[in-house]
Amino acid sequence: MLLLPLLLLAHLIPGADNKVVHKNAFQGPTSFHVIQISSFVNSTYAQNQGSGWLEDLQIHGWDSDSGTAIFLKPWSKGNFSDAELTEVVEAFRVYFIEFTPVVQDRVSEFELTYPFEIQAIGGCEMHSGETTVSFWRAALGGVNLMNFQNDSCVPAAEGGSRGQRFCAILSEYQGISNIVQKLLSNTCPRFLLGVLNAGKAELQRQVKPKAWLSSGPPPLPGHLLLVCHVSGFYPKPVQVMWMKDEQEHPGTHQGDMLPNADETWYLQVTLDVVAGEEANLNCRVKHSSLGSQDIVLHWGHLTSAMVITLAIILPTFILLICLTLWYLRRRSYQNIQ
Ligand SMILES: *[C@@H]1O[C@H](CO)[C@@H](O)[C@H](O)[C@H]1NC(C)=O
């Protein structure tokens, strides 16, 4: 019966953005969501994982053995009282306990075969001003089943008849539906505001990127792969472009945004060019921590390491030649005497 409360928690990342838009570059995250991943291994064994996120930053874990929440940050409790937190955690605990048999009982109805996974994501997002929008989605093995909109279950087209049946089952659990509604439309927005405020110092920090260039394996004979590495920045939005003179080079290819262990980000942006056409290319990095001082790295035969080497070797070499000449002249002078 308690299927809904947790379902509500589950859905997929809101606006998971690989895009480099400076949406909230200065305010930090604006949404909170809970993810549920339930792995049904065989008819007797299933495992539930739960986690809480501020966009791509995980702030809660779930210990499924003891049925308790794990607060990963000193500020992960937001401004909720212990009593209120206990109530919410209890709703999730019961939900996880109830969820498994509810699904196991419907394996044949849904024509499921072990092993399979159910994923759900639910939460809320702050839009301009004080409005918050809640969301809740569920998927089976990565295929969307349903999307909760305006208090009603909308089957996902790609889920086919399974999505319709899923919504039909949800409608049988009206009590749970109400709990979920409350969690989504009341609890979540209040929690979001509190936790954003409690974690402000960390969420709104600005960490400058470091950038460097290298060459990668050439994609084709006679080509070069120029690689611009940008690492250690926070927050996530960043703009990295290969530029020819002042224009962005159309062959720029952006890799995936990867997390560093210290909760900063790493990005690699490559450019495939025909050998000989790498003149006047530079990699430009824009990030909120840099203000208007973009990082610009020029591709060229004189990398900064080479410049330093030359700066040391060349004077040394000249000095050696001068000393040698001076010594030879002195010797010939002595010989004459
Ligand atoms: C179900 O999976 C668990 C974990 O892999 C295993 O220990 C157990 O023996 C399996 N049971 C059946 C009936 O296959």
XYZ file of C-alpha atoms and ligand atoms in Angstrom:
351
model
C 0.000 0.000 0.000
C 2.826 2.340 0.730
C 4.152 2.039 -2.732
C 3.509 5.621 -3.626
C 5.543 7.506 -1.081
C 8.702 6.142 -2.340
C 7.792 6.068 -5.876
C 7.447 9.665 -5.531
C 10.969 9.895 -4.565
C 12.170 8.265 -7.560
C 12.484 9.783 -10.955
C 15.295 10.820 -13.243
C 17.544 13.740 -12.910
C 15.798 16.999 -13.631
C 17.334 18.823 -16.504
C 20.500 16.777 -16.248
C 22.564 19.267 -18.074
C 25.625 18.479 -19.989
C 25.003 21.777 -21.600
C 27.182 24.645 -20.733
C 24.523 27.133 -19.983
C 25.196 29.667 -17.294
C 21.755 29.121 -15.882
C 22.551 29.325 -12.181
C 26.234 29.972 -12.351
C 26.063 32.237 -9.341
C 23.227 30.861 -7.255
C 24.122 27.175 -7.197
C 21.582 24.370 -7.491
C 17.829 25.001 -7.597
C 16.372 21.524 -7.304
C 16.286 18.572 -4.937
C 15.433 15.028 -5.929
C 15.486 11.542 -4.524
C 16.537 8.582 -6.644
C 15.413 5.022 -6.106
C 17.097 2.116 -7.851
C 15.532 -1.251 -7.118
C 17.261 -4.320 -8.495
C 15.146 -7.450 -8.636
C 17.737 -10.201 -8.938
C 15.501 -13.257 -8.721
C 12.146 -14.238 -7.260
C 13.478 -14.078 -3.704
C 16.130 -11.414 -3.752
C 15.859 -7.669 -4.389
C 17.962 -4.692 -3.390
C 16.898 -1.067 -2.961
C 19.209 1.896 -3.218
C 18.120 5.382 -2.283
C 19.890 8.712 -2.493
C 19.127 12.435 -2.234
C 20.586 15.031 -4.572
C 20.858 18.758 -5.114
C 21.170 18.598 -8.884
C 24.369 16.586 -9.379
C 25.590 16.793 -5.799
C 24.664 13.852 -3.594
C 23.786 14.904 -0.053
C 21.912 11.830 1.230
C 22.495 8.112 1.121
C 20.287 5.296 2.350
C 21.327 2.369 4.500
C 18.890 -0.307 3.361
C 19.900 -2.781 6.080
C 18.886 -0.498 8.924
C 16.375 1.567 6.908
C 17.947 4.883 7.811
C 19.070 7.922 5.923
C 22.746 8.841 5.729
C 23.448 12.561 5.877
C 26.528 13.140 3.777
C 26.992 16.837 4.560
C 26.903 18.645 7.890
C 24.057 20.709 6.402
C 22.138 17.822 4.713
C 19.277 18.109 7.217
C 18.444 21.619 6.067
C 16.289 23.374 8.628
C 14.059 20.396 9.433
C 13.614 19.450 13.070
C 14.666 15.979 14.194
C 10.990 15.090 14.641
C 10.098 16.065 11.106
C 13.117 14.273 9.670
C 12.225 11.125 11.578
C 8.756 11.244 10.057
C 10.046 11.603 6.504
C 12.701 8.908 6.957
C 10.049 6.579 8.372
C 7.866 7.137 5.288
C 10.777 6.103 3.090
C 11.632 3.129 5.270
C 8.090 1.775 5.049
C 7.975 2.540 1.368
C 11.107 0.494 0.665
C 9.798 -2.398 2.728
C 6.452 -2.372 0.908
C 7.759 -1.698 -2.545
C 9.569 -4.983 -3.089
C 6.608 -7.385 -2.531
C 4.217 -5.098 -4.450
C 6.454 -5.468 -7.487
C 7.250 -9.143 -6.948
C 3.514 -9.913 -6.873
C 3.077 -8.328 -10.306
C 5.994 -9.861 -12.156
C 3.777 -12.035 -14.332
C 1.109 -9.350 -14.803
C 3.789 -7.028 -16.178
C 5.475 -9.866 -18.075
C 8.761 -9.144 -16.370
C 11.665 -11.542 -16.347
C 14.409 -11.571 -13.748
C 16.705 -9.799 -13.379
C 15.218 -6.321 -13.900
C 15.582 -2.846 -12.436
C 13.089 -0.179 -11.509
C 14.311 3.372 -11.263
C 12.399 6.319 -9.975
C 13.150 9.952 -9.369
C 11.028 12.501 -7.583
C 11.599 15.963 -6.273
C 11.039 19.634 -6.773
C 12.633 22.503 -8.604
C 12.543 26.173 -7.832
C 11.539 28.340 -10.710
C 11.836 32.097 -10.835
C 10.833 33.659 -7.571
C 9.135 31.424 -5.056
C 7.357 28.969 -7.361
C 8.400 25.362 -7.172
C 7.518 22.632 -9.606
C 7.418 19.013 -8.471
C 8.183 15.997 -10.593
C 8.080 12.260 -10.275
C 8.998 9.722 -12.934
C 9.502 5.982 -12.989
C 11.338 3.765 -15.445
C 11.852 0.076 -16.012
C 15.343 -0.853 -17.145
C 15.903 2.675 -18.418
C 12.613 2.852 -20.344
C 10.234 5.498 -19.018
C 6.980 4.185 -17.614
C 5.238 7.216 -16.256
C 5.517 10.879 -15.522
C 3.527 12.558 -12.779
C 2.048 15.853 -13.953
C -0.461 18.113 -12.234
C -1.298 15.453 -9.658
C -1.990 12.779 -12.219
C -0.095 9.837 -13.612
C 0.687 10.140 -17.317
C 1.911 6.915 -18.961
C 5.073 7.424 -20.972
C 4.658 6.663 -24.669
C 7.779 4.500 -24.758
C 6.476 2.433 -21.824
C 3.568 1.113 -23.918
C 0.893 -0.860 -22.091
C 3.160 -1.311 -19.067
C 3.050 2.422 -18.435
C -0.750 2.398 -18.602
C -0.969 -0.508 -16.187
C 1.512 1.178 -13.889
C -0.709 4.267 -13.702
C -3.775 2.082 -13.184
C -2.112 0.418 -10.201
C -1.094 3.766 -8.736
C -4.678 4.944 -8.844
C -5.665 2.015 -6.629
C -3.433 3.311 -3.886
C -5.185 6.557 -3.108
C -3.837 6.811 0.434
C -0.330 6.531 -0.794
C -1.025 8.946 -3.585
C -1.997 11.521 -1.003
C 1.187 10.990 0.982
C 3.251 11.343 -2.132
C 1.390 14.475 -3.108
C 2.154 15.981 0.241
C 5.809 15.027 0.096
C 6.170 16.459 -3.386
C 4.177 19.641 -3.096
C 4.731 20.574 0.538
C 7.689 18.784 2.152
C 10.040 18.980 -0.808
C 9.834 22.744 -1.474
C 10.281 23.544 2.224
C 13.202 21.159 2.505
C 14.793 22.567 -0.647
C 14.740 26.152 0.610
C 16.155 25.138 3.993
C 18.931 22.974 2.646
C 19.996 25.538 0.029
C 20.329 28.060 2.798
C 22.126 25.704 5.207
C 24.641 24.660 2.545
C 25.048 28.080 0.997
C 28.766 28.489 1.712
C 29.603 25.245 -0.036
C 26.978 25.388 -2.794
C 27.841 28.897 -3.890
C 31.608 28.538 -3.736
C 33.645 29.424 -6.800
C 36.711 27.350 -7.654
C 38.882 28.359 -10.596
C 39.740 25.827 -13.298
C 43.251 24.847 -14.295
C 43.744 24.270 -18.010
C 46.427 22.657 -20.136
C 46.912 21.355 -23.669
C 48.137 18.050 -25.018
C 47.894 16.090 -28.226
C 45.866 12.906 -28.485
C 46.018 9.946 -30.873
C 45.440 11.305 -34.413
C 41.987 10.206 -35.670
C 43.267 9.921 -39.258
C 46.714 9.815 -40.847
C 47.884 13.359 -41.511
C 45.626 14.773 -38.786
C 46.290 16.074 -35.302
C 44.086 15.758 -32.268
C 44.458 18.789 -30.034
C 43.202 18.280 -26.492
C 42.266 21.062 -24.095
C 41.938 19.829 -20.500
C 40.035 21.881 -17.943
C 39.924 20.642 -14.388
C 39.117 21.494 -10.790
C 36.313 24.007 -11.373
C 33.086 24.593 -9.468
C 30.235 25.143 -10.153
C 29.669 22.908 -13.150
C 28.695 25.322 -15.935
C 31.745 26.077 -18.057
C 32.379 27.030 -21.642
C 35.439 25.592 -23.371
C 36.033 26.303 -27.059
C 38.751 25.823 -29.583
C 39.140 29.146 -31.385
C 40.705 30.014 -34.716
C 41.581 33.664 -34.495
C 38.426 35.011 -32.805
C 35.962 32.428 -34.157
C 34.932 29.185 -32.506
C 36.335 26.316 -34.584
C 33.434 24.203 -35.913
C 35.369 20.972 -35.305
C 35.320 21.435 -31.519
C 34.180 18.268 -29.768
C 33.176 18.402 -26.131
C 33.691 15.321 -23.966
C 31.606 14.295 -20.973
C 31.734 16.333 -17.805
C 33.526 14.098 -15.288
C 33.552 14.486 -11.511
C 36.812 14.868 -9.598
C 37.032 13.297 -6.138
C 36.998 16.736 -4.475
C 33.558 17.641 -5.875
C 34.975 19.745 -8.655
C 34.634 18.973 -12.374
C 36.833 17.919 -15.264
C 36.177 18.470 -18.961
C 38.157 17.665 -22.063
C 37.506 19.405 -25.366
C 39.208 18.127 -28.488
C 39.785 19.420 -31.981
C 40.640 17.292 -34.998
C 42.710 19.305 -37.504
C 44.698 18.514 -40.617
C 48.405 18.635 -39.795
C 49.787 22.024 -40.802
C 46.544 23.858 -40.042
C 47.127 24.149 -36.333
C 48.464 27.708 -36.517
C 46.653 30.435 -34.579
C 44.506 28.008 -32.644
C 43.744 28.578 -29.020
C 41.577 27.078 -26.339
C 39.373 29.540 -24.491
C 37.841 28.777 -21.089
C 35.001 30.835 -19.616
C 33.876 30.131 -16.062
C 32.001 32.120 -13.428
C 35.018 31.918 -11.047
C 37.157 33.715 -13.621
C 34.908 36.730 -14.039
C 35.761 38.218 -17.405
C 39.347 36.924 -17.285
C 38.989 33.969 -19.656
C 41.833 31.474 -19.730
C 43.331 31.406 -23.242
C 45.890 28.755 -24.149
C 47.626 29.028 -27.513
C 48.487 25.925 -29.448
C 51.906 26.201 -30.981
C 55.315 24.742 -31.205
C 56.445 26.993 -28.408
C 54.614 25.619 -25.439
C 55.326 27.383 -22.201
C 57.604 24.516 -21.104
C 59.634 24.970 -24.256
C 59.843 28.717 -23.736
C 61.202 28.197 -20.227
C 63.688 25.624 -21.464
C 64.864 27.966 -24.195
C 65.080 30.842 -21.766
C 67.520 28.833 -19.647
C 69.434 26.950 -22.328
C 69.998 29.786 -24.771
C 71.773 32.207 -22.374
C 73.790 29.320 -20.933
C 74.854 28.319 -24.400
C 75.839 31.882 -25.341
C 77.770 32.241 -22.103
C 79.645 29.013 -22.828
C 80.597 30.225 -26.302
C 81.798 33.552 -24.920
C 83.879 31.835 -22.246
C 85.397 29.492 -24.803
C 86.269 32.346 -27.139
C 87.745 34.374 -24.311
C 89.841 31.392 -23.169
C 91.090 30.674 -26.691
C 92.047 34.322 -27.252
C 93.848 34.453 -23.929
C 95.798 31.318 -24.791
C 96.858 32.620 -28.183
C 97.896 35.907 -26.572
C 99.986 34.029 -24.017
C 101.557 31.966 -26.759
C 102.684 35.088 -28.563
C 104.312 36.364 -25.428
C 18.788 -15.151 -5.606
O 19.948 -14.302 -5.644
C 20.697 -14.305 -4.440
C 21.786 -13.256 -4.565
O 22.482 -13.351 -5.778
C 21.241 -15.711 -4.202
O 21.998 -15.746 -3.006
C 20.094 -16.694 -4.124
O 20.584 -18.011 -4.005
C 19.200 -16.597 -5.343
N 18.011 -17.417 -5.154
C 17.494 -18.126 -6.131
C 16.232 -18.850 -5.810
O 18.010 -18.248 -7.232
